[in-house]
Amino acid sequence: MIKTLKYSFYDLARSNWTYLYMLFYLLTALSLLFLSNDLSRVIVSLMNIIIVLTPLIGMMLGTMYYYNTRDFAELLLAQPIQRKSVFLGQYLGLSLSMTLSFLVGLGIPFIIYGVLVSSEVWNFSMLLLVGVLLTLVFAALAFLVAAMFENKIKGFGVAIVVWLSLAVVYDGLFLLAMMLFESYPLENAALGITLLNPIDLSRILIMLKLDISALLGYTGAVFNKFFGTSLGLLVSLGALSLWVLAPLGLFLRVVKHKDF
Amino acid sequence: MIKINNLCKSFGKNHVLKGVDILIPEGNITAVLGPNGSGKTTILKILLGLVKPDKGNVFWKQRITHGDYSYRNKIGYLPQIARFPENLRVRELFSMIQDIRQQPSDLEPLLDAFKLRPLLNDRLRHLSGGTRQKINTVLTFMFDNDLFILDEPTAGLDPVAMIQLREIIARKQKEGKTILFTTHIMSLVQEMAQQIIFLLDGRIYFQGSVQELQKLHGEHNVERAIARILEVNEHEGVLDSVQPTASTL
Ligand SMILES: Nc1ncnc2c1ncn2[C@@H]1O[C@H](COP(=O)(O)OP(=O)(O)OP(=O)(O)O)[C@@H](O)[C@H]1O
Ligand SMILES: [Mg+2]
């Protein structure tokens, strides 16, 4: 597994996408820092970008990478190694390269700005952690979708739909449900539904950390009321980790029974 | 010896293999023939564990291969379609596979045979189809395997490389290795194969030596003999009504 990881990573370390992705975060962070002097406000703006774009890019690069390496995977699978090692290695290789692009892209501008000696250092770390977790979640979802659909067009379509549902449609449906069932006690249901969306979880995680109740939103407020800040942080972090492991486990299962 | 018992495989409604039994003696060159889509690649992939059969077993060295992976350290596989990680260099691909297999390898003479030395530092994505096929060939033969599985090994090779390939195959056989290959080039079969397996409509239509096939049809040319089988089949119309044995021909 370590070997497949290593060579996946080498391969990706020379891909233009990797650098484009890094450059994007670099420029975004630089311009936001340039425009505003309020670090915590920059972190909030960045959060809004990260929770939408990291999933989208993770989804796209993940499906693309799986399809691109599919034929080569065949050659690897003919070697005396286990299927699990081949695919786990590829997943980790992609995740590692995306994670590094993300960390370097955001890290450099902030470190130059002096975030390490500011009071925002932990909030910034939380932002990075959430970005990394989202990358892991959506790369796993992307691999799962791509492994389930042989047809690339279908695969990309489904990947976009998954992203749209979690990033956009979910919010709309949530609001609609709130309006329709206004008179019912919805808090527990809202809590459950939030756990089903890694993007909402990430937002709550950062908002709890930043302690900005105005931006918590309904689900965040429920979360905060139910668990309190520190338990809330732990619960959402745990749920997000499950969001990494579940699609990854499913992906490995799908791949185990697949014909190549 | 490789023993394949009652192998069945469907992809959805497409019943590709409908009970295939094959015996491949050690140290032989065996050609798997059949029209496009007859399941040649599928059989080879089942041998390697890339495709999971619906029914049936594969035994190699008295052991069931299913569910195991270590047996592959004695198999060299040349896939029909060669694709590599786009951004790696040729040299890195070789060291990657060496790194994964951790076995003694004999790369240098093969690099010379296929004149690949000048390309070692090229990016894999810039290579021509034939060059990829050569690299594929080197990857297959660089380790000291007992069994070589070659899926259309000649596809895209120029005449010089083709001669090299034939020599390598002949040499491996002399060393007592088993070779299993598919091809649509009958002259290659006639020249190299001791055993022919002819697949048709999901079953083994013929299994035997080249001489037997020639005698059966009064044709000296393998190509003609094969064409004869296909013609007879078209006359019979419904393929399933034909007994899958050579005797009905
Ligand atoms: N992974 C797969 N999913 C669905 N169908 C498949 C898959 N692999 C092969 N098939 C189908 O199985 C049939 C046999 O394919 P196979 O590749 O084994 O043929 P072949 O004898 O190697 O043909 P060719 O001479 O063209 O290489 C074809 O109809 C093919 O479409
Ligand atoms: Mg084939």
CSV table of C-alpha atoms in Angstrom, one decimal, chain B residues 5-190:
chain,number,residue,atom,x,y,z
B,5,ASN,CA,-13.1,-26.3,-14.3
B,6,ASN,CA,-16.6,-25.3,-15.5
B,7,LEU,CA,-15.9,-21.6,-15.7
B,8,CYS,CA,-19.0,-19.4,-16.1
B,9,LYS,CA,-19.1,-15.7,-16.4
B,10,SER,CA,-21.8,-13.2,-17.4
B,11,PHE,CA,-21.7,-9.5,-17.6
B,12,GLY,CA,-25.3,-8.6,-17.1
B,13,LYS,CA,-27.3,-10.4,-19.8
B,14,ASN,CA,-24.1,-11.1,-21.8
B,15,HIS,CA,-23.2,-14.7,-21.1
B,16,VAL,CA,-19.6,-14.7,-22.1
B,17,LEU,CA,-18.4,-18.0,-20.7
B,18,LYS,CA,-20.8,-20.9,-20.4
B,19,GLY,CA,-18.9,-23.6,-18.7
B,20,VAL,CA,-15.3,-23.7,-19.9
B,21,ASP,CA,-12.9,-26.5,-19.1
B,22,ILE,CA,-9.2,-26.1,-20.0
B,23,LEU,CA,-6.0,-28.0,-19.2
B,24,ILE,CA,-2.8,-26.3,-19.8
B,25,PRO,CA,0.4,-28.4,-19.4
B,26,GLU,CA,3.5,-26.9,-17.9
B,27,GLY,CA,6.1,-25.8,-20.3
B,28,ASN,CA,3.8,-25.4,-23.3
B,29,ILE,CA,2.9,-22.5,-25.5
B,30,THR,CA,-0.9,-22.3,-25.7
B,31,ALA,CA,-2.8,-20.0,-28.0
B,32,VAL,CA,-6.3,-18.9,-27.0
B,33,LEU,CA,-8.2,-18.1,-30.2
B,34,GLY,CA,-11.7,-16.9,-31.0
B,35,PRO,CA,-13.6,-14.0,-32.6
B,36,ASN,CA,-13.7,-10.6,-31.1
B,37,GLY,CA,-15.8,-10.6,-27.9
B,38,SER,CA,-15.6,-14.4,-27.5
B,39,GLY,CA,-14.1,-14.1,-24.0
B,40,LYS,CA,-10.4,-14.6,-24.5
B,41,THR,CA,-9.4,-11.6,-22.4
B,42,THR,CA,-12.0,-12.6,-19.8
B,43,ILE,CA,-10.5,-16.0,-19.3
B,44,LEU,CA,-7.0,-14.5,-18.9
B,45,LYS,CA,-8.3,-12.0,-16.4
B,46,ILE,CA,-10.0,-14.7,-14.4
B,47,LEU,CA,-6.6,-16.6,-14.2
B,48,LEU,CA,-5.1,-13.4,-12.8
B,49,GLY,CA,-8.0,-12.7,-10.4
B,50,LEU,CA,-8.9,-9.5,-12.1
B,51,VAL,CA,-12.3,-10.8,-13.1
B,52,LYS,CA,-14.3,-12.9,-10.6
B,53,PRO,CA,-16.0,-15.9,-12.1
B,54,ASP,CA,-19.7,-16.7,-11.4
B,55,LYS,CA,-19.0,-20.4,-11.3
B,56,GLY,CA,-16.0,-22.7,-11.6
B,57,ASN,CA,-12.5,-22.9,-10.4
B,58,VAL,CA,-8.9,-22.3,-11.5
B,59,PHE,CA,-6.2,-24.5,-10.1
B,60,TRP,CA,-2.5,-23.7,-10.6
B,61,LYS,CA,0.2,-25.8,-9.0
B,62,GLN,CA,-2.6,-27.8,-7.3
B,63,ARG,CA,-4.0,-24.8,-5.6
B,64,ILE,CA,-7.2,-22.8,-6.1
B,65,THR,CA,-6.2,-19.3,-7.1
B,66,HIS,CA,-9.4,-17.7,-6.0
B,67,GLY,CA,-9.0,-15.4,-3.0
B,68,ASP,CA,-5.3,-15.6,-3.0
B,69,TYR,CA,-2.9,-13.0,-4.4
B,70,SER,CA,0.6,-14.3,-3.7
B,71,TYR,CA,0.5,-16.8,-6.6
B,72,ARG,CA,0.8,-13.8,-8.9
B,73,ASN,CA,4.4,-13.4,-8.0
B,74,LYS,CA,5.1,-16.1,-10.5
B,75,ILE,CA,3.0,-14.7,-13.3
B,76,GLY,CA,3.9,-12.1,-15.9
B,77,TYR,CA,0.9,-10.4,-17.5
B,78,LEU,CA,0.8,-8.4,-20.7
B,79,PRO,CA,-2.5,-6.6,-20.8
B,80,GLN,CA,-4.3,-5.9,-24.1
B,81,ILE,CA,-4.4,-2.2,-23.5
B,82,ALA,CA,-1.3,-0.5,-22.0
B,83,ARG,CA,-1.9,2.6,-19.9
B,84,PHE,CA,0.5,4.0,-17.4
B,85,PRO,CA,0.6,6.9,-14.9
B,86,GLU,CA,0.8,9.9,-17.2
B,87,ASN,CA,3.4,11.9,-15.4
B,88,LEU,CA,5.9,9.3,-14.5
B,89,ARG,CA,9.1,8.7,-16.5
B,90,VAL,CA,9.8,5.3,-18.2
B,91,ARG,CA,12.6,4.7,-15.8
B,92,GLU,CA,10.3,5.3,-12.8
B,93,LEU,CA,7.7,2.9,-14.1
B,94,PHE,CA,10.2,0.1,-14.2
B,95,SER,CA,11.5,0.9,-10.7
B,96,MET,CA,8.0,1.1,-9.4
B,97,ILE,CA,7.1,-2.4,-10.6
B,98,GLN,CA,10.5,-3.7,-9.3
B,99,ASP,CA,9.8,-2.0,-6.0
B,100,ILE,CA,6.3,-3.6,-5.8
B,101,ARG,CA,7.5,-7.1,-6.7
B,102,GLN,CA,10.7,-7.2,-4.8
B,103,GLN,CA,12.1,-10.0,-7.0
B,104,PRO,CA,15.3,-10.3,-9.0
B,105,SER,CA,14.8,-8.7,-12.4
B,106,ASP,CA,16.6,-8.8,-15.7
B,107,LEU,CA,15.9,-5.4,-17.2
B,108,GLU,CA,19.0,-4.5,-19.1
B,109,PRO,CA,19.0,-7.0,-22.0
B,110,LEU,CA,15.3,-6.3,-22.6
B,111,LEU,CA,15.9,-2.6,-22.8
B,112,ASP,CA,18.5,-3.3,-25.5
B,113,ALA,CA,16.3,-5.8,-27.4
B,114,PHE,CA,13.6,-3.2,-27.7
B,115,LYS,CA,15.9,-0.2,-28.1
B,116,LEU,CA,14.2,1.5,-25.1
B,117,ARG,CA,17.4,2.9,-23.5
B,118,PRO,CA,17.2,6.4,-25.1
B,119,LEU,CA,13.6,6.7,-23.9
B,120,LEU,CA,14.2,6.0,-20.2
B,121,ASN,CA,13.8,9.6,-19.2
B,122,ASP,CA,10.7,10.3,-21.3
B,123,ARG,CA,7.4,11.0,-19.8
B,124,LEU,CA,5.0,8.1,-20.2
B,125,ARG,CA,2.3,10.2,-21.6
B,126,HIS,CA,4.3,11.3,-24.6
B,127,LEU,CA,5.0,7.8,-25.9
B,128,SER,CA,3.6,6.2,-29.0
B,129,GLY,CA,1.3,3.2,-28.9
B,130,GLY,CA,3.9,0.8,-30.1
B,131,THR,CA,6.4,2.1,-27.6
B,132,ARG,CA,4.0,1.6,-24.8
B,133,GLN,CA,3.5,-2.0,-26.0
B,134,LYS,CA,7.2,-2.5,-25.9
B,135,ILE,CA,7.4,-1.2,-22.4
B,136,ASN,CA,4.5,-3.5,-21.5
B,137,THR,CA,6.5,-6.4,-22.9
B,138,VAL,CA,9.6,-5.5,-20.9
B,139,LEU,CA,7.5,-5.2,-17.7
B,140,THR,CA,6.1,-8.7,-18.4
B,141,PHE,CA,9.4,-10.5,-19.1
B,142,MET,CA,11.8,-8.7,-16.7
B,143,PHE,CA,11.0,-11.1,-13.8
B,144,ASP,CA,11.7,-14.8,-13.7
B,145,ASN,CA,8.1,-16.0,-13.9
B,146,ASP,CA,6.8,-19.5,-14.3
B,147,LEU,CA,3.7,-18.4,-16.3
B,148,PHE,CA,3.4,-15.7,-18.9
B,149,ILE,CA,0.0,-14.5,-19.9
B,150,LEU,CA,0.1,-12.4,-23.0
B,151,ASP,CA,-3.0,-10.7,-24.3
B,152,GLU,CA,-2.4,-9.8,-28.0
B,153,PRO,CA,1.3,-9.2,-27.4
B,154,THR,CA,2.0,-8.3,-31.0
B,155,ALA,CA,-0.5,-5.4,-31.2
B,156,GLY,CA,1.3,-2.3,-32.5
B,157,LEU,CA,4.8,-3.8,-32.6
B,158,ASP,CA,7.0,-3.1,-35.6
B,159,PRO,CA,8.6,-6.0,-37.4
B,160,VAL,CA,11.9,-5.7,-35.5
B,161,ALA,CA,10.2,-5.7,-32.1
B,162,MET,CA,8.0,-8.6,-33.3
B,163,ILE,CA,11.1,-10.7,-34.0
B,164,GLN,CA,12.4,-9.9,-30.6
B,165,LEU,CA,9.2,-10.9,-29.0
B,166,ARG,CA,9.1,-14.3,-30.8
B,167,GLU,CA,12.7,-14.9,-29.7
B,168,ILE,CA,11.9,-14.1,-26.1
B,169,ILE,CA,8.8,-16.4,-26.1
B,170,ALA,CA,10.8,-19.2,-27.7
B,171,ARG,CA,13.6,-18.8,-25.1
B,172,LYS,CA,11.2,-18.8,-22.2
B,173,GLN,CA,9.7,-22.0,-23.4
B,174,LYS,CA,13.1,-23.6,-23.7
B,175,GLU,CA,13.6,-22.6,-20.0
B,176,GLY,CA,10.5,-24.7,-19.3
B,177,LYS,CA,8.1,-21.7,-18.7
B,178,THR,CA,4.4,-21.9,-19.6
B,179,ILE,CA,3.1,-19.4,-22.0
B,180,LEU,CA,-0.5,-18.5,-22.7
B,181,PHE,CA,-1.4,-16.0,-25.3
B,182,THR,CA,-4.2,-14.6,-27.4
B,183,THR,CA,-3.8,-13.3,-30.9
B,184,HIS,CA,-5.6,-12.8,-34.2
B,185,ILE,CA,-2.4,-13.4,-36.2
B,186,MET,CA,-2.6,-17.1,-37.3
B,187,SER,CA,1.0,-17.3,-38.7
B,188,LEU,CA,2.2,-16.6,-35.1
B,189,VAL,CA,0.0,-19.5,-33.9
B,190,GLN,CA,1.2,-21.8,-36.5
